[in-house]
Amino acid sequence: MIDQYARDINYLRVSVTDRCNLRCTYCMPKEGISRIGHDDILRYEEILRIIRVAAGMGITKVRITGGEPLVRRGIVEFIASLGTVQEITDVSLTTNGILLKDCAEDLFEAGIRRINVSLDSLDAEKYARITRGGNLRTVLRGIRKAREAGFSPIKINIVAIKGFNDDEIIEFARLTLLNPYQIRFIELMPLGSAGSENNGRYLANDFIRERIGKIGRLEPVNGKGQKSDGPARIYRLAGGAGEIGFISPVSRHFCHTCNRLRLTADGFLRACLLSDDEVDLKGPLRAGCSNGGIEELIRQAITRKPRQHEVFCDEGHIKKCMKEMPAIGG
Ligand code: SAM
Ligand code: SF4
């Protein structure tokens, strides 16, 4: 599926729930977000049908996300069912890692090989503060279990937050010297009702890269710092076992190479994370729409995919998105 800006759309991110067992301050307000009613959440068989149709149109990669995907009952079986869609060659998962220790092996059995775990601090008290109650040791145990189960690569997502974890940049980077993790610094985005929490806390990745550059040479992986790994620019600290990635949606947007569609937890197709324009799939699906009709709606979403988002790193010009990250699927 080539869009009007010549991008090959082959990647679908699926938010299976907007619920979460954490309340990260930059993602949700402390009371949680207004939940999508049970009936409005897409059922697994509906998601599977959409994925089948999208696969027939050229989608080959699917990432399961949320909210916290591992809190949804039946998630392992659902992931296993994706193995029946021949065209899908890559299924991955983004999780906060809290429930990982109990299901890492089952997820591996179900066919997942690539996993991203979000971890914004290596300090137990700070981790509890940013997640409003999360237990760091539980996540670290989950990561260890994932490693033992055979997941590779294990990517660790860190949202860089000024005044919170900027003092841990080096510690995170040093983790890659001995461990085969890919540590990824993600720029804070102005999304949803947690957006005001984020005011003034954005930290550009150039700053982080410069800081890490002071402890060792950052070698671009595959020679160009542009290993084909979606939007991340990947490096290795000289002599390190792991990698360091920089995902810079704000300072250095990667819209010209964006190959993604997002299926929201309530059944809308969103062509750009940072634009509220969506196409309803759930309504037509439940009204008996044929596969051909769904195909047409997917095509519509792709046609409407903007050339680029309109969020700017200049604080004065930030344009906020209304939908919450957990419902969209980060
Ligand atoms: N609950 C899972 C987790 O935390 O990994 C999956 C969903 S979460 C929305 C996906 C990713 O989005 C996480 O890595 C999280 O840190 C990131 N995220 C959430 N809100 C963000 C924001 N405002 N700016 C940048 N990244 C954000
Ligand atoms: Fe939950 Fe993930 Fe959002 Fe944190 S970032 S509140 S873990 S959905």
XYZ file of C-alpha atoms and ligand atoms in Angstrom:
365
model
C 0.000 0.000 0.000
C 1.779 3.114 -1.200
C 0.333 6.387 0.041
C 0.248 9.696 -1.810
C 3.695 10.632 -0.445
C 5.246 7.369 -1.704
C 5.423 5.729 1.727
C 4.896 1.970 1.818
C 2.373 1.387 4.615
C 3.162 -2.063 5.982
C 3.024 -1.674 9.757
C -0.052 -1.765 11.998
C 0.068 -0.908 15.693
C -2.869 -2.227 17.639
C -4.009 -0.875 20.994
C -5.867 -3.780 22.586
C -6.998 -1.792 25.637
C -6.859 1.736 27.044
C -6.592 0.359 30.575
C -3.388 0.194 32.484
C -1.991 -1.039 35.773
C 0.243 2.064 36.018
C -0.439 5.799 35.788
C 2.697 7.309 34.280
C 2.467 11.038 34.899
C 3.280 11.982 31.295
C 0.732 9.560 29.856
C -2.319 9.697 32.138
C -3.831 11.924 34.796
C -3.726 10.315 38.257
C -7.388 9.402 38.250
C -6.794 7.424 35.052
C -8.432 8.273 31.753
C -12.107 8.081 30.952
C -12.367 4.445 30.074
C -13.818 3.147 26.901
C -16.910 1.103 27.792
C -16.607 -2.655 27.594
C -18.865 -2.832 24.532
C -16.866 -0.198 22.722
C -13.567 -2.044 22.943
C -12.905 -4.075 19.836
C -13.272 -7.779 20.447
C -10.330 -10.029 19.585
C -12.169 -11.607 16.658
C -12.873 -8.118 15.279
C -9.211 -7.129 15.596
C -8.171 -10.369 13.934
C -10.548 -9.762 11.039
C -9.199 -6.247 10.502
C -5.641 -7.572 10.627
C -6.485 -10.254 8.056
C -7.941 -7.690 5.673
C -5.020 -5.292 6.232
C -2.559 -8.162 5.697
C -4.173 -8.846 2.345
C -3.432 -5.229 1.456
C 0.248 -5.261 2.393
C 0.549 -5.069 6.187
C 3.334 -7.444 7.277
C 4.215 -6.144 10.744
C 1.953 -5.858 13.776
C 2.790 -4.409 17.192
C 0.495 -5.069 20.137
C 0.305 -2.177 22.548
C -2.150 -0.185 24.685
C -2.736 0.913 27.515
C -1.078 -2.085 29.010
C -1.686 -5.007 26.658
C -0.854 -7.643 29.272
C -3.807 -6.602 31.486
C -6.304 -7.729 28.847
C -7.571 -11.225 29.488
C -6.799 -13.709 26.708
C -3.948 -11.661 25.264
C -1.544 -14.608 24.901
C -4.127 -16.658 22.993
C -4.943 -13.667 20.811
C -1.276 -13.190 19.971
C -0.981 -16.877 19.148
C -3.955 -16.518 16.778
C -2.007 -13.953 14.745
C 0.203 -16.849 13.675
C -2.665 -17.947 11.418
C -2.316 -14.814 9.277
C 0.295 -15.874 6.775
C 1.295 -12.457 5.504
C 2.153 -11.196 9.000
C 5.816 -12.007 9.419
C 6.578 -9.923 12.490
C 4.525 -9.596 15.680
C 5.952 -7.521 18.533
C 4.771 -6.172 21.871
C 5.191 -2.999 23.923
C 4.641 -3.412 27.652
C 5.396 -1.714 30.942
C 6.796 -5.057 32.096
C 4.831 -5.304 35.346
C 3.157 -8.604 34.364
C 5.990 -9.868 32.209
C 7.614 -12.146 34.738
C 4.503 -14.339 34.759
C 3.911 -14.568 31.039
C 7.262 -14.110 29.265
C 7.520 -17.783 28.361
C 3.906 -17.991 27.185
C 4.387 -14.923 25.001
C 7.462 -16.472 23.461
C 5.538 -19.680 22.827
C 2.760 -17.610 21.244
C 5.237 -16.368 18.662
C 6.461 -12.998 19.898
C 10.193 -12.494 19.522
C 10.592 -8.752 19.820
C 9.552 -6.950 22.938
C 9.803 -3.341 24.132
C 9.676 -2.613 27.844
C 9.112 0.901 29.142
C 11.347 1.878 32.020
C 11.906 5.544 32.780
C 14.103 5.263 35.857
C 16.533 2.816 37.432
C 15.861 4.248 40.865
C 13.041 2.469 42.737
C 11.670 5.611 44.392
C 11.729 7.629 41.162
C 10.191 4.766 39.208
C 7.345 4.593 41.720
C 6.905 8.364 41.422
C 6.765 8.574 37.615
C 4.461 5.534 37.341
C 2.440 6.541 40.427
C 3.046 3.316 42.312
C 4.972 0.932 40.031
C 7.529 -1.472 41.475
C 10.905 -1.327 39.746
C 12.017 -4.761 40.962
C 8.964 -6.385 39.381
C 9.838 -4.876 36.006
C 13.502 -5.847 36.281
C 12.430 -9.396 37.090
C 10.175 -9.339 34.025
C 13.037 -8.209 31.801
C 15.235 -10.971 33.184
C 12.515 -13.545 32.510
C 12.108 -12.248 28.974
C 15.811 -12.644 28.412
C 15.746 -16.200 29.779
C 12.748 -17.044 27.607
C 14.806 -16.117 24.535
C 13.483 -12.699 23.509
C 15.875 -10.838 21.304
C 16.220 -7.984 20.958
C 14.854 -6.600 24.214
C 14.351 -2.889 23.778
C 13.995 -0.588 26.746
C 12.023 2.597 26.139
C 12.862 5.652 28.216
C 10.862 8.822 27.856
C 13.373 11.583 28.522
C 11.981 14.067 31.033
C 13.751 17.242 32.042
C 14.309 17.442 35.805
C 13.313 13.815 36.275
C 15.606 11.334 34.547
C 18.130 13.577 32.803
C 20.532 12.659 35.616
C 20.232 8.952 34.682
C 21.143 9.235 31.008
C 24.674 7.957 31.551
C 23.566 5.110 33.796
C 21.091 3.961 31.144
C 23.720 4.248 28.424
C 26.231 2.256 30.497
C 23.734 -0.616 30.740
C 24.477 -1.320 27.086
C 28.167 -1.868 27.751
C 27.548 -5.295 29.280
C 23.957 -6.151 28.304
C 22.570 -6.847 24.836
C 19.674 -4.419 25.332
C 18.715 -1.656 22.996
C 18.161 1.400 25.184
C 15.917 3.908 23.388
C 15.446 7.495 24.382
C 12.064 8.844 23.289
C 11.204 12.525 23.185
C 8.224 13.538 25.284
C 5.154 14.246 23.158
C 2.258 16.587 23.977
C -0.630 14.139 24.027
C -4.007 13.834 25.739
C -5.017 15.127 29.131
C -1.628 14.364 30.680
C -0.243 16.965 28.285
C -0.030 19.782 30.840
C 2.108 17.516 33.075
C 4.551 17.578 30.213
C 4.868 21.335 29.822
C 8.467 22.456 30.042
C 9.723 18.896 30.575
C 10.621 18.085 26.981
C 14.254 17.220 26.380
C 15.670 17.058 22.857
C 17.556 13.909 21.911
C 20.506 15.924 20.589
C 21.197 16.975 24.174
C 21.136 13.329 25.335
C 23.352 12.136 22.521
C 25.874 14.826 23.277
C 25.936 13.820 26.928
C 26.447 10.141 26.155
C 29.142 11.094 23.656
C 31.202 12.330 26.593
C 31.645 8.831 28.069
C 32.584 7.046 24.856
C 32.449 7.041 21.086
C 28.947 6.549 19.726
C 29.315 4.421 16.616
C 26.434 4.399 14.168
C 25.146 0.851 13.767
C 25.470 -0.372 10.181
C 27.775 2.496 9.453
C 25.238 5.294 9.171
C 23.400 5.596 12.477
C 20.418 4.597 10.414
C 19.994 0.878 10.937
C 16.645 0.048 9.479
C 14.740 0.087 12.738
C 11.795 2.326 12.079
C 12.190 5.824 13.401
C 15.049 5.054 15.803
C 18.561 6.200 14.975
C 20.767 3.455 16.357
C 24.263 3.647 17.798
C 26.597 1.543 19.883
C 28.941 2.781 22.580
C 32.380 1.629 21.438
C 32.935 -1.906 22.777
C 29.368 -2.222 24.081
C 27.204 -5.350 23.901
C 23.972 -3.471 23.332
C 22.746 -0.488 21.359
C 21.437 2.986 22.017
C 18.546 4.342 19.984
C 17.135 7.824 19.685
C 13.507 8.332 18.719
C 12.888 11.997 18.101
C 9.280 12.551 17.033
C 9.410 16.206 18.059
C 12.861 17.573 17.199
C 13.510 15.500 14.104
C 10.258 14.118 12.885
C 10.457 10.990 10.787
C 7.150 11.481 8.998
C 8.665 11.101 5.526
C 9.489 7.462 6.352
C 6.424 6.706 8.495
C 4.974 3.357 7.423
C 2.367 3.022 10.187
C -1.300 2.802 10.778
C -2.794 2.568 14.258
C -5.896 0.672 15.267
C -7.268 2.297 18.418
C -8.759 0.303 21.288
C -12.226 1.579 20.361
C -11.925 0.531 16.743
C -10.792 3.573 14.795
C -8.005 3.628 12.277
C -5.571 6.458 12.815
C -2.987 7.218 10.185
C -0.886 9.590 12.305
C -0.210 9.309 16.038
C -0.228 13.070 16.395
C -3.319 13.899 14.351
C -6.860 13.295 15.587
C -8.182 12.427 12.125
C -9.556 8.859 12.307
C -11.658 6.454 10.256
C -14.300 4.422 12.086
C -13.962 0.685 11.480
C -15.948 -0.648 14.426
C -19.275 0.920 13.396
C -19.237 -0.461 9.845
C -17.803 -3.787 11.045
C -20.666 -4.262 13.510
C -23.182 -3.153 10.903
C -22.160 -6.088 8.739
C -19.618 -4.463 6.431
C -17.957 -6.864 3.968
C -14.203 -7.410 3.816
C -14.210 -5.339 0.636
C -15.885 -2.507 2.575
C -13.265 -2.705 5.331
C -10.565 -2.623 2.689
C -12.102 0.545 1.304
C -12.080 2.171 4.770
C -8.430 1.217 5.298
C -7.637 2.767 1.925
C -9.486 5.916 2.998
C -7.351 6.218 6.152
C -4.186 5.836 4.112
C -5.320 8.481 1.643
C -5.835 10.863 4.559
C -2.434 10.159 6.138
C -0.848 13.597 6.432
C 2.529 14.380 4.936
C 3.764 15.207 8.450
C 2.527 16.005 11.936
C 2.169 19.527 13.226
C 3.723 19.293 16.643
C 6.658 21.610 17.102
C 9.415 21.475 19.665
C 9.136 25.216 20.240
C 7.009 25.263 23.408
C 5.015 28.226 22.190
C 3.767 26.318 19.177
C 2.891 22.944 20.576
C -0.364 21.627 19.218
C -1.880 19.021 21.489
C -3.698 15.857 20.403
C -6.997 15.184 22.080
C -7.051 11.412 22.195
C -5.109 9.697 24.965
C -1.977 7.687 24.222
C -3.289 4.488 25.854
C -6.357 4.443 23.600
C -4.350 5.272 20.482
C -1.555 2.870 21.269
C 1.891 4.321 21.823
N 1.792 0.395 28.597
C 2.776 0.024 27.655
C 4.095 0.701 27.951
O 4.123 1.616 28.771
O 5.081 0.306 27.330
C 2.380 0.285 26.202
C 1.629 1.552 25.905
S 2.547 3.060 26.176
C 1.358 4.250 25.715
C 3.705 2.973 24.821
C 4.889 3.888 24.904
O 4.447 5.224 24.800
C 5.668 3.805 26.209
O 7.037 3.552 25.919
C 5.488 5.154 26.834
O 6.611 5.530 27.583
C 5.255 6.027 25.617
N 4.556 7.275 25.919
C 3.402 7.453 26.593
N 3.056 8.766 26.654
C 4.050 9.442 26.004
C 4.297 10.810 25.718
N 3.460 11.766 26.089
N 5.410 11.134 25.019
C 6.281 10.157 24.609
N 6.103 8.851 24.833
C 5.007 8.485 25.529
Fe 0.350 2.793 31.279
Fe 2.182 2.647 29.373
Fe 0.802 4.921 29.758
Fe 2.576 4.177 31.587
S 3.009 4.722 29.447
S 0.457 4.887 31.976
S 2.431 2.031 31.503
S -0.015 3.004 29.067
